[in-house]
PDB file of C-alpha atoms in Angstrom:
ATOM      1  CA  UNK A  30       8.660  12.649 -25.664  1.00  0.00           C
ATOM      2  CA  UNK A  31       6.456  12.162 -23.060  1.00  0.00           C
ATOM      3  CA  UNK A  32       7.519   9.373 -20.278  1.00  0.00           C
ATOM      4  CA  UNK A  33       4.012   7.358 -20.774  1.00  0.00           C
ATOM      5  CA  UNK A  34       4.897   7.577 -24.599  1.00  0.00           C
ATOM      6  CA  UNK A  35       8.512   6.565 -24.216  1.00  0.00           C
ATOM      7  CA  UNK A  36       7.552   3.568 -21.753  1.00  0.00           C
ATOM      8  CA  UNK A  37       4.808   2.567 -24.306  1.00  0.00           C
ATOM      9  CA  UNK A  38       7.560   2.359 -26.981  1.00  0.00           C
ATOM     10  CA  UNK A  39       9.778   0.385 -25.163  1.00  0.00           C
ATOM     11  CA  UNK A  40       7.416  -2.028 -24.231  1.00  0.00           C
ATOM     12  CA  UNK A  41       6.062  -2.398 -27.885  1.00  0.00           C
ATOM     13  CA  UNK A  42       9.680  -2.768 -28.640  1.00  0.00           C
ATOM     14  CA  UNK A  43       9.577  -6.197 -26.282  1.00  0.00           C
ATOM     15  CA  UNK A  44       6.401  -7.616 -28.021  1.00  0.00           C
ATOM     16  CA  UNK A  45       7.918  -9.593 -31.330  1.00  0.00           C
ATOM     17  CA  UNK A  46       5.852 -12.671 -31.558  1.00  0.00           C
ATOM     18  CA  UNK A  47       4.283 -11.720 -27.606  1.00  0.00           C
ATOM     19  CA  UNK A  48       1.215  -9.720 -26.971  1.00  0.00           C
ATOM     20  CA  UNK A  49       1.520  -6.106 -25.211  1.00  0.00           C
ATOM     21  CA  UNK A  50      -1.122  -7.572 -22.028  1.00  0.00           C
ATOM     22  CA  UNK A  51       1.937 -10.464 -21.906  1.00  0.00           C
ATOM     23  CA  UNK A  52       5.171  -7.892 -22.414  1.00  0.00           C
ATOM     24  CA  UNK A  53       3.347  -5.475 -19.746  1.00  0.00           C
ATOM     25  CA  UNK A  54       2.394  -8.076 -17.037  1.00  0.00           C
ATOM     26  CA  UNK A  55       5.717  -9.440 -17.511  1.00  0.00           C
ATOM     27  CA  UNK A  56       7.407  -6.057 -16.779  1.00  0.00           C
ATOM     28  CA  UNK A  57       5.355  -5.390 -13.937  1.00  0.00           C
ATOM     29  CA  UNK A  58       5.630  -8.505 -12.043  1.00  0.00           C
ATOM     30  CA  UNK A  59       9.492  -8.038 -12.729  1.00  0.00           C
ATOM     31  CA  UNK A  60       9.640  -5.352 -11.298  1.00  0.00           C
ATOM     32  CA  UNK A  61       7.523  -6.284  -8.016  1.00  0.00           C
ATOM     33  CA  UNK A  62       9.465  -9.258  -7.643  1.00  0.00           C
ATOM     34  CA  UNK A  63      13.126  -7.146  -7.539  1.00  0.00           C
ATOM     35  CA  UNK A  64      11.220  -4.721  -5.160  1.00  0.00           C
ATOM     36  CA  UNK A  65      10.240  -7.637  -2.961  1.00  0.00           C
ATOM     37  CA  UNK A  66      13.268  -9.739  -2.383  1.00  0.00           C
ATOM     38  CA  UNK A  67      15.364  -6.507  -1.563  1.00  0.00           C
ATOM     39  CA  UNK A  68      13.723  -6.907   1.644  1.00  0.00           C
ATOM     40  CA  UNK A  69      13.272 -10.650   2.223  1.00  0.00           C
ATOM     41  CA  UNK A  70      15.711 -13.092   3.529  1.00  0.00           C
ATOM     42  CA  UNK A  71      18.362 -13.923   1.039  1.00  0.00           C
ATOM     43  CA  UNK A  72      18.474 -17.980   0.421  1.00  0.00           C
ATOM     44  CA  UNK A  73      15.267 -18.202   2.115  1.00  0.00           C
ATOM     45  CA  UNK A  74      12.507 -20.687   0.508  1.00  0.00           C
ATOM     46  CA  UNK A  75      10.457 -17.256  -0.743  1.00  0.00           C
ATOM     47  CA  UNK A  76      12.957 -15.572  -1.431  1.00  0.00           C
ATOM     48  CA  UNK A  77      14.149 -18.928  -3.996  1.00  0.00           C
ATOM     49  CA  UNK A  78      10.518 -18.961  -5.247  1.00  0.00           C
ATOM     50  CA  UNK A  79      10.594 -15.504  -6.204  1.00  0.00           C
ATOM     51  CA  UNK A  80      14.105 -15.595  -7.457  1.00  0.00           C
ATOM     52  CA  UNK A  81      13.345 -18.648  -9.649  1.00  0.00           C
ATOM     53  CA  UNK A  82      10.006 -17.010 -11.012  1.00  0.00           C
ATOM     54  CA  UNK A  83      11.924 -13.728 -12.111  1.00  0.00           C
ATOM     55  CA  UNK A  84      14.845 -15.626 -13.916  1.00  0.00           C
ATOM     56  CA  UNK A  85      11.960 -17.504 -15.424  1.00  0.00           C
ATOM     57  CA  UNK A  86      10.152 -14.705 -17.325  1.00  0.00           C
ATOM     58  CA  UNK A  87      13.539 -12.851 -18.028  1.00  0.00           C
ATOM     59  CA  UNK A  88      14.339 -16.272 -19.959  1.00  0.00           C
ATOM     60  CA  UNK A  89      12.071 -15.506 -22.407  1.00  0.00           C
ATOM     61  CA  UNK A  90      13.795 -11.854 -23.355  1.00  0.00           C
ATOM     62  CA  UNK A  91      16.547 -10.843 -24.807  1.00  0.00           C
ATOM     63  CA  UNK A  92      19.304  -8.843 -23.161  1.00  0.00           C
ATOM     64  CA  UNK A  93      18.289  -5.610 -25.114  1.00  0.00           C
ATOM     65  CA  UNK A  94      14.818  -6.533 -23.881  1.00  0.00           C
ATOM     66  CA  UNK A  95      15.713  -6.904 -20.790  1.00  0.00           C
ATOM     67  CA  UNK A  96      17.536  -3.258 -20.998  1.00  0.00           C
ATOM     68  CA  UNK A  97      14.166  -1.328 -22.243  1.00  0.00           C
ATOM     69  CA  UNK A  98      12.451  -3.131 -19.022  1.00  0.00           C
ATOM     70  CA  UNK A  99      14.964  -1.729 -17.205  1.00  0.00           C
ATOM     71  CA  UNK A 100      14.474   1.455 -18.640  1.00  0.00           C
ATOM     72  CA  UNK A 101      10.737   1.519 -18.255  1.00  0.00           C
ATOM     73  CA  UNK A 102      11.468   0.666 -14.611  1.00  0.00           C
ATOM     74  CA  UNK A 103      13.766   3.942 -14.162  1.00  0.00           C
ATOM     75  CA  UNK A 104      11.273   6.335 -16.363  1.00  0.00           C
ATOM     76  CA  UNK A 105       8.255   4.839 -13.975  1.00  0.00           C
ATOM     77  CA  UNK A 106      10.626   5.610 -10.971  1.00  0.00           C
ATOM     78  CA  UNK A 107      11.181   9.132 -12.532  1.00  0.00           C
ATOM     79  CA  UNK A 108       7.256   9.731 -13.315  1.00  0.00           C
ATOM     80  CA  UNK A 109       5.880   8.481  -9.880  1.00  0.00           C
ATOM     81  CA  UNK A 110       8.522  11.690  -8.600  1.00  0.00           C
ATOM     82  CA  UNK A 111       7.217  13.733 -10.857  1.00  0.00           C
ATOM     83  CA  UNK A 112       3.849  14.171 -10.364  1.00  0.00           C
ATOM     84  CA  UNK A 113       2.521  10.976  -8.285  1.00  0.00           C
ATOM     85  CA  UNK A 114      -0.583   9.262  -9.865  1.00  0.00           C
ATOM     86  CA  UNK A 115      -1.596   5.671 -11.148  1.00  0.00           C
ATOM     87  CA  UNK A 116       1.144   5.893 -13.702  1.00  0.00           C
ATOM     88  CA  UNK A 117       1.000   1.984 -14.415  1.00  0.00           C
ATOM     89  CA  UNK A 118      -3.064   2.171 -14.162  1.00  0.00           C
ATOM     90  CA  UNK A 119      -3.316   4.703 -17.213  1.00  0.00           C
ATOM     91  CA  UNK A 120      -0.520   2.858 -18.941  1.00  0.00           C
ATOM     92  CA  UNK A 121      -2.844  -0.206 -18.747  1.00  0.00           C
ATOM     93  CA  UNK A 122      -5.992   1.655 -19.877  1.00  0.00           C
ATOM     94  CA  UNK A 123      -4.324   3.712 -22.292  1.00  0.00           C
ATOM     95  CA  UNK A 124      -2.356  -0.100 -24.073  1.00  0.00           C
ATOM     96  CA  UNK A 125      -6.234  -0.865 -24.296  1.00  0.00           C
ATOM     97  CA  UNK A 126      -5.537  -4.073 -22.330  1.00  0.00           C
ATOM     98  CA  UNK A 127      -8.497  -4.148 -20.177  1.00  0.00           C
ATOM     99  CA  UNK A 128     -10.802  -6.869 -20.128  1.00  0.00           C
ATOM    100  CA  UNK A 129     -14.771  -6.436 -20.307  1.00  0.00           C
ATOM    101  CA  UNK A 130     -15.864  -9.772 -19.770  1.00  0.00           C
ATOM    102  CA  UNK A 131     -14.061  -9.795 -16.445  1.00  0.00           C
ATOM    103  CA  UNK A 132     -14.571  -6.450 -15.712  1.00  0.00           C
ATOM    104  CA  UNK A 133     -10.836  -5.733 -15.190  1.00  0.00           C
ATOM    105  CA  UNK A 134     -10.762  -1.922 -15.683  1.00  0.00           C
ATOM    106  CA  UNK A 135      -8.568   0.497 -13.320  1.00  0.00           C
ATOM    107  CA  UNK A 136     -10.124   3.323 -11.428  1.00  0.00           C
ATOM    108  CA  UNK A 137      -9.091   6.837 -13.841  1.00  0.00           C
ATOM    109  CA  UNK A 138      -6.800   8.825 -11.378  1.00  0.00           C
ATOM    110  CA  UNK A 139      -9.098  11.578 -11.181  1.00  0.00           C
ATOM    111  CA  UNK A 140     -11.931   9.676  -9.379  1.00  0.00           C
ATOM    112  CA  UNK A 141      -9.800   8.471  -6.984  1.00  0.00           C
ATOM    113  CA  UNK A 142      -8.521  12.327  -6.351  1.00  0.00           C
ATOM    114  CA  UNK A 143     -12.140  13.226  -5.469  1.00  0.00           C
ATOM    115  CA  UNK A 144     -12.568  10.093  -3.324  1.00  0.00           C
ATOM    116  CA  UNK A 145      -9.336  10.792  -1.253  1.00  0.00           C
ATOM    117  CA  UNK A 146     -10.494  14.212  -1.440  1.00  0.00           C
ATOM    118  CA  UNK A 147     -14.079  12.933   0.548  1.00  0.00           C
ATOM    119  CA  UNK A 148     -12.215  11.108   2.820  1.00  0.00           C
ATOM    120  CA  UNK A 149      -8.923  13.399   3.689  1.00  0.00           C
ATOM    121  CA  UNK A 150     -10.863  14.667   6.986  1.00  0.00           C
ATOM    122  CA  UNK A 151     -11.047  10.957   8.950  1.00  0.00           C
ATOM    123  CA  UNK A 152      -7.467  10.678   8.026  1.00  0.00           C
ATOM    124  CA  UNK A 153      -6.216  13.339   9.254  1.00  0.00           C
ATOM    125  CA  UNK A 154      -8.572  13.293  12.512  1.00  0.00           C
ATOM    126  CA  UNK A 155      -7.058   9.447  12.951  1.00  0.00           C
ATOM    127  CA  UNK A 156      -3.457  11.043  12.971  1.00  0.00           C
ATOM    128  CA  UNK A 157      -4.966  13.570  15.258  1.00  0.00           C
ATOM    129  CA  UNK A 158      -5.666  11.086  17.588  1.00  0.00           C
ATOM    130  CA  UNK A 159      -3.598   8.095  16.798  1.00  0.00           C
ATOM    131  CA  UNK A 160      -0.325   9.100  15.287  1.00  0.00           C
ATOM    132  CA  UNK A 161      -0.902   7.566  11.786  1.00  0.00           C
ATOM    133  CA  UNK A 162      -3.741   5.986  10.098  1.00  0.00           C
ATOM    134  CA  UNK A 163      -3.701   2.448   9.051  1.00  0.00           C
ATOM    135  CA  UNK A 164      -5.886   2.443   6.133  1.00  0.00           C
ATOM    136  CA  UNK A 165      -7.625  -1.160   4.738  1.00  0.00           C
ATOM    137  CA  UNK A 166      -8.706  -1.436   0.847  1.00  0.00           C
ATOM    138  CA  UNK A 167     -10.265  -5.025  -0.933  1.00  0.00           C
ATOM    139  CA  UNK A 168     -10.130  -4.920  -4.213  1.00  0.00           C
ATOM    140  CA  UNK A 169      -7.507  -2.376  -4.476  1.00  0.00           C
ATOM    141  CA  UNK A 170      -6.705  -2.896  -8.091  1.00  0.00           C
ATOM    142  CA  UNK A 171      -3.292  -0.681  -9.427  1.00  0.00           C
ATOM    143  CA  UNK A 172      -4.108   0.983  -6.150  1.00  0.00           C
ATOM    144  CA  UNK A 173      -5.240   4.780  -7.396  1.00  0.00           C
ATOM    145  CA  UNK A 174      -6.901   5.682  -4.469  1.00  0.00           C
ATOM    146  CA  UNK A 175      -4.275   5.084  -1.496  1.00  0.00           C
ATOM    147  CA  UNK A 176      -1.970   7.053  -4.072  1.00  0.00           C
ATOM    148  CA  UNK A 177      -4.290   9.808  -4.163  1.00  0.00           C
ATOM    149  CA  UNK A 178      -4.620   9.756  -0.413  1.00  0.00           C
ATOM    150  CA  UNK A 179      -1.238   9.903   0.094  1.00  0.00           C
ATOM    151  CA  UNK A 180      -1.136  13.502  -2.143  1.00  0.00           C
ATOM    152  CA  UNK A 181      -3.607  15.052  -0.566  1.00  0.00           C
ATOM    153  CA  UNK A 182      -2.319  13.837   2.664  1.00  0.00           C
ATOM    154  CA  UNK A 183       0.564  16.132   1.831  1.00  0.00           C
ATOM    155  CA  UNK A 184      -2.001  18.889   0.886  1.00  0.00           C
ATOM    156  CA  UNK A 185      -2.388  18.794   4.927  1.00  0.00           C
ATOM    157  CA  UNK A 186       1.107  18.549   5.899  1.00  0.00           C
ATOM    158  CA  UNK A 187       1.096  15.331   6.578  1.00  0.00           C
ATOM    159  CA  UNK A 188       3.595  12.649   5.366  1.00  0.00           C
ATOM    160  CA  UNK A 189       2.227   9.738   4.603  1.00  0.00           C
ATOM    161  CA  UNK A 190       5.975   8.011   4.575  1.00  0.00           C
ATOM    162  CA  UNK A 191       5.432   7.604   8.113  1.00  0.00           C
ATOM    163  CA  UNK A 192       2.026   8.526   9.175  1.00  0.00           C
ATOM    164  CA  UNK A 193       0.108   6.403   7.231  1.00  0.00           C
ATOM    165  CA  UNK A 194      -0.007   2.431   7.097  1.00  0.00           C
ATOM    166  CA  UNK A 195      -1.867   0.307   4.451  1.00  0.00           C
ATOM    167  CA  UNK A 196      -3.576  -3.452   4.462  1.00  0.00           C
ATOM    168  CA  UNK A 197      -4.504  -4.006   0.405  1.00  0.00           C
ATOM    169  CA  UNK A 198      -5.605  -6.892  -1.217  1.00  0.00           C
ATOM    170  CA  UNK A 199      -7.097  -7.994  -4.526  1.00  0.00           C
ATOM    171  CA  UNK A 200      -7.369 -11.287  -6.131  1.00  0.00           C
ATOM    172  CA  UNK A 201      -5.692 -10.644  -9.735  1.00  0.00           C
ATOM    173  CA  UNK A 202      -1.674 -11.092  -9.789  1.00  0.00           C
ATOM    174  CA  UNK A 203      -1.379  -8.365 -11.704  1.00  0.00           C
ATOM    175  CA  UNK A 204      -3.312  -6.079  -9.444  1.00  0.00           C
ATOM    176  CA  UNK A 205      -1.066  -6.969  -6.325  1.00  0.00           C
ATOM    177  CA  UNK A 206       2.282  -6.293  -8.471  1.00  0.00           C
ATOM    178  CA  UNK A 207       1.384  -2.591  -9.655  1.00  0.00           C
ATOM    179  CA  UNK A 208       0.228  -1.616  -6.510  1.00  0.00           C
ATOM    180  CA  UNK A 209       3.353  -3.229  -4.787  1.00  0.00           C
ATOM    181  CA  UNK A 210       5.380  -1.435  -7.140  1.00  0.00           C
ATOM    182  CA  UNK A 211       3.387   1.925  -6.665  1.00  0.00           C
ATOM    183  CA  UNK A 212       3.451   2.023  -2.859  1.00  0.00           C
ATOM    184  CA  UNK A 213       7.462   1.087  -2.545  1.00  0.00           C
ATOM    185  CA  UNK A 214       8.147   3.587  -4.748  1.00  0.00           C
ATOM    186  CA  UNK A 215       6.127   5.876  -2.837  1.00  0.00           C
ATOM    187  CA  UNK A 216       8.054   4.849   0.316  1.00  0.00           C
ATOM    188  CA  UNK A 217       4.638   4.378   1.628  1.00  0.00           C
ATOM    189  CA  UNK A 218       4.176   1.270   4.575  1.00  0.00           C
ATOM    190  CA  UNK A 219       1.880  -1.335   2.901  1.00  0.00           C
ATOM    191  CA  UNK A 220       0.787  -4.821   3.132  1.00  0.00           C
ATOM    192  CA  UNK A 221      -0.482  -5.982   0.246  1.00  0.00           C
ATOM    193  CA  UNK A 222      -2.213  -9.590  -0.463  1.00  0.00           C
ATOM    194  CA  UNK A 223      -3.359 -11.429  -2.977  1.00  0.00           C
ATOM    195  CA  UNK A 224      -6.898 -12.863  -1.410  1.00  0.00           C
ATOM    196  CA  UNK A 225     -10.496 -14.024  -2.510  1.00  0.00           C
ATOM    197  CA  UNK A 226     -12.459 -11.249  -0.627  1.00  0.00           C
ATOM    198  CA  UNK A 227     -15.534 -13.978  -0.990  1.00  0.00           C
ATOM    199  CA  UNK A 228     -13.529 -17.239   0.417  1.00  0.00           C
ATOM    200  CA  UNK A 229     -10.816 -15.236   2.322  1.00  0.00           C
ATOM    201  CA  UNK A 230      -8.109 -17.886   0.758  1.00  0.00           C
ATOM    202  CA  UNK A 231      -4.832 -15.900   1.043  1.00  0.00           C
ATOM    203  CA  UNK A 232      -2.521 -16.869  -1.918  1.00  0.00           C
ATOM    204  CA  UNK A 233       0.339 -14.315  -1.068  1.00  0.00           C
ATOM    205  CA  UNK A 234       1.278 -11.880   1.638  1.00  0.00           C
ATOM    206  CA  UNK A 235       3.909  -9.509   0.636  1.00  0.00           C
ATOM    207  CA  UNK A 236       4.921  -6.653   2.797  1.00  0.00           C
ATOM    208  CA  UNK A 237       6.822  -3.744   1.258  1.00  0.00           C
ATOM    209  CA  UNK A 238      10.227  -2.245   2.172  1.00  0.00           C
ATOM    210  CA  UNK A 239       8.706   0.914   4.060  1.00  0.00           C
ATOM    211  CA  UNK A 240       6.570  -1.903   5.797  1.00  0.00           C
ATOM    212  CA  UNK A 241      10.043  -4.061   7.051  1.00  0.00           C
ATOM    213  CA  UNK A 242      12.658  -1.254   7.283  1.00  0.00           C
ATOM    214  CA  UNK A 243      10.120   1.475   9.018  1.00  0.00           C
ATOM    215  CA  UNK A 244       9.374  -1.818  11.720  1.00  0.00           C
ATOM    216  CA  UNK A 245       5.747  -1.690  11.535  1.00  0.00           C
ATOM    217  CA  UNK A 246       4.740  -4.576  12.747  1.00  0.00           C
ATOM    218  CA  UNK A 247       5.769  -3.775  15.896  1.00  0.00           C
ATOM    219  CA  UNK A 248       4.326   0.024  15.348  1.00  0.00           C
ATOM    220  CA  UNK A 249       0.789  -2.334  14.695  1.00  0.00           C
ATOM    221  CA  UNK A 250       1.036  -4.700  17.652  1.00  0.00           C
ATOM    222  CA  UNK A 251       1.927  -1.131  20.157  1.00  0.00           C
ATOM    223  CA  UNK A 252      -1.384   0.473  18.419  1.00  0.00           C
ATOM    224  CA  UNK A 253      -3.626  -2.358  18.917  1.00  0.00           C
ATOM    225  CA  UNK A 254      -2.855  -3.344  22.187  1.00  0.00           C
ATOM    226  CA  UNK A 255      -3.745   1.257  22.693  1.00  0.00           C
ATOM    227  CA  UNK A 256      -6.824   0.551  20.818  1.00  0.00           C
ATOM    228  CA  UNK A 257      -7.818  -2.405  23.145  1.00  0.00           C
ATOM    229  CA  UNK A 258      -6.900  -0.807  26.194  1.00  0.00           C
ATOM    230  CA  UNK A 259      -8.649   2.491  24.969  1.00  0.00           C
ATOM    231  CA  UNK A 260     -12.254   0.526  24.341  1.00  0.00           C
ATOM    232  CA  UNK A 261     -12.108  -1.418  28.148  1.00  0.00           C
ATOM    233  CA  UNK A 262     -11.561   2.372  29.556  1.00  0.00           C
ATOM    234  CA  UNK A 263     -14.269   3.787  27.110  1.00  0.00           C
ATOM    235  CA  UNK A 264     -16.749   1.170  27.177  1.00  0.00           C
ATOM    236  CA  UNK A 265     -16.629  -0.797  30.885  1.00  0.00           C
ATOM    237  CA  UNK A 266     -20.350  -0.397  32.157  1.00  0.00           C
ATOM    238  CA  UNK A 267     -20.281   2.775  34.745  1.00  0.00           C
ATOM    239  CA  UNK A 268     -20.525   1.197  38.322  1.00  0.00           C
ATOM    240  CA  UNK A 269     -23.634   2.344  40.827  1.00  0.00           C
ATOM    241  CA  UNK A 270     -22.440   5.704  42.666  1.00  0.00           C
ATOM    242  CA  UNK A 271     -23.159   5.875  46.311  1.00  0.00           C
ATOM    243  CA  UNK A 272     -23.306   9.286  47.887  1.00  0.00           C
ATOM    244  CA  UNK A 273     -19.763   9.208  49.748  1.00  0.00           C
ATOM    245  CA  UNK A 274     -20.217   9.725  53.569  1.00  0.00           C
ATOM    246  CA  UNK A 275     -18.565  12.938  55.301  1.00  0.00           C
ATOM    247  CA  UNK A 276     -14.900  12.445  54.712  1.00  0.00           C
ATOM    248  CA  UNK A 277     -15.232  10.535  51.776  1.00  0.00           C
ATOM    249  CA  UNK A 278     -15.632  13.681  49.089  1.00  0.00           C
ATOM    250  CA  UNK A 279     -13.557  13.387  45.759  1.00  0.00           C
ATOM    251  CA  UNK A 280     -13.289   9.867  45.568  1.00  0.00           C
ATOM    252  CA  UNK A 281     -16.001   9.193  42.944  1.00  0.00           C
ATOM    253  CA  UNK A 282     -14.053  12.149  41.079  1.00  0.00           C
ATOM    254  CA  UNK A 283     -10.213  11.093  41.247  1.00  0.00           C
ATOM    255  CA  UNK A 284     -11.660   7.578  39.785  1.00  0.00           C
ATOM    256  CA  UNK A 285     -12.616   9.889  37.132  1.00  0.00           C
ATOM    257  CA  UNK A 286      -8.989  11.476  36.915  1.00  0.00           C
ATOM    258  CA  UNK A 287      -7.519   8.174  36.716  1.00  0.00           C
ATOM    259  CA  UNK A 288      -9.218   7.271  33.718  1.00  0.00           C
ATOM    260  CA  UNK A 289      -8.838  10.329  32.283  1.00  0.00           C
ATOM    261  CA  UNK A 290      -4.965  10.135  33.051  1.00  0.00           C
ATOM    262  CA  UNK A 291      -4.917   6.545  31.703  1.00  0.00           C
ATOM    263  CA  UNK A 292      -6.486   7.066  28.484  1.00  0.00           C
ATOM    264  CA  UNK A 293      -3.916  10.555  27.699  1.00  0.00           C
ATOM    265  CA  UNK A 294      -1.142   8.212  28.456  1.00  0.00           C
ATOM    266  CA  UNK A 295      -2.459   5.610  26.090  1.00  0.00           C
ATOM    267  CA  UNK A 296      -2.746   8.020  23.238  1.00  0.00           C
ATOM    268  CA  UNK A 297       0.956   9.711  24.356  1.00  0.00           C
ATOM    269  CA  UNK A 298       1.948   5.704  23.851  1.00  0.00           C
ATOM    270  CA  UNK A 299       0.204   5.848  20.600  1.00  0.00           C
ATOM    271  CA  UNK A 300       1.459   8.363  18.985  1.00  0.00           C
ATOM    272  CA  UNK A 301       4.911   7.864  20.374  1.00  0.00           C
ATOM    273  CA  UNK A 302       5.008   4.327  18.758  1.00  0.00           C
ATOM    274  CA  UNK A 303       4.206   6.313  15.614  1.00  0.00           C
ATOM    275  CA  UNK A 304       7.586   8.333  16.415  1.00  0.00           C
ATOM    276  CA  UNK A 305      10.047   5.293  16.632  1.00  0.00           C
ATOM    277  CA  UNK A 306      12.178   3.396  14.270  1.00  0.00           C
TER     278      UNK A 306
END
């Protein structure tokens, strides 16, 4: 038996007098919420919140519930090694649990292979140039495409464990907890929000554990303050150039060489805070 199939009859195994879109949101958000707190202050007031919410749903389940969650958790774990897709995504489509009227449907995985496919070149140019690429996606539903990205990232020898940062955000709760639980078990840096891309009201911020334990906020702060630095040298208005008097040859042209020198050592810096922790 398949893994899909086997997860699919473990969930239906949960619903009794629940409905599969409440048994499978409830599994997922489980799951994100474990993944989450692993990596947030113990005792803290989020870290309560969180804890409070999870022993809230798992109220409402059995222990031998409880076990085939845990079991779905370990065959997704083993699935997403396997052969890395939208495993939860086609689970969701293929439970029949999308919603017309509000449009809720999840990118199929091969879409999102040709997109990352259209797009692998800028990536890989931005590690070129910057050490990683930090990569921003609204609406990022189950998150499909920054899983594809990250495959065919590999395509061009490139790990996107540590050369490749993500900012994601979509409105729906559900959204935000499969693509949390995609990306950590990816081991792939993320940020992920749940925001109104309209109002910009942030409801939830929750950074994964290859986000804390690979330190990339500071990795973010080093390659903005590059960037900024990198657009004065690239964009200050040229001053007038006088024709140097005798004596005065190969000034106008080591002012050149500075620049030049400044801006190698800010992408050396760059890619350097790529390199640590």
């Amino acid at each position: 038996m398949s893994s899909y199939r086997e997860i699919v009859k473990l969930l239906a195994a949960n619903t009794g007098a629940k409905r599969m879109s409440e048994v499978f949101d409830n599994f997922v958000e489980m799951a994100a919420l474990a993944l989450r707190n692993a990596v947030d202050v113990r005792g803290s007031e989020s870290w309560e919140a969180r804890e409070g919410q999870y022993l809230q749903i798992a109220g409402g389940y059995s222990r031998t519930e409880l076990y085939h969650f845990a079991h779905s958790l370990a065959l997704l774990t083993t699935e997403m090694e396997r052969e890395p897709c939208d495993v939860l995504g086609r689970l969701y489509m293929e439970l029949e649990l999308g919603n017309g009227r509000l449009g809720q449907f999840y990118t199929p995985y091969d879409i999102a292979r040709l997109m990352a496919k259209m797009q692998i070149n800028s990536v890989v140019e931005e590690v070129s140039t910057h050490g990683f690429a930090d990569l921003y996606e609204p609406t990022c539903g189950a998150g499909a495409f920054m899983v594809a990205l990250s495959q065919a990232m590999l395509e061009q020898g490139l790990n996107p464990q540590t050369q490749l940062h993500v900012t994601v955000e979509d409105i729906a709760p559900q959204a935000m907890h499969m693509i949390y639980v995609h990306l950590t078990l990816l081991h792939i840096p993320a940020v992920v929000f749940r925001r109104d891309i309209l109002t910009l009201e942030t409801f939830d911020v929750w950074p994964n554990p290859a986000h804390v334990l690979g330190g990339w906020d500071q990795k973010l702060r080093l390659g903005q303050a590059v960037g900024g630095s990198r657009r004065l040298l690239t964009e200050a208005e040229p001053e007038a150039v006088t024709v140097p008097a005798h004596g005065e040859m190969g000034s106008v042209a080591e002012d050149a060489d500075c620049s030049v020198t400044l801006a190698a050592s800010l992408d050396a810096m760059a890619a350097r805070g790529a390199e640590v922790a």
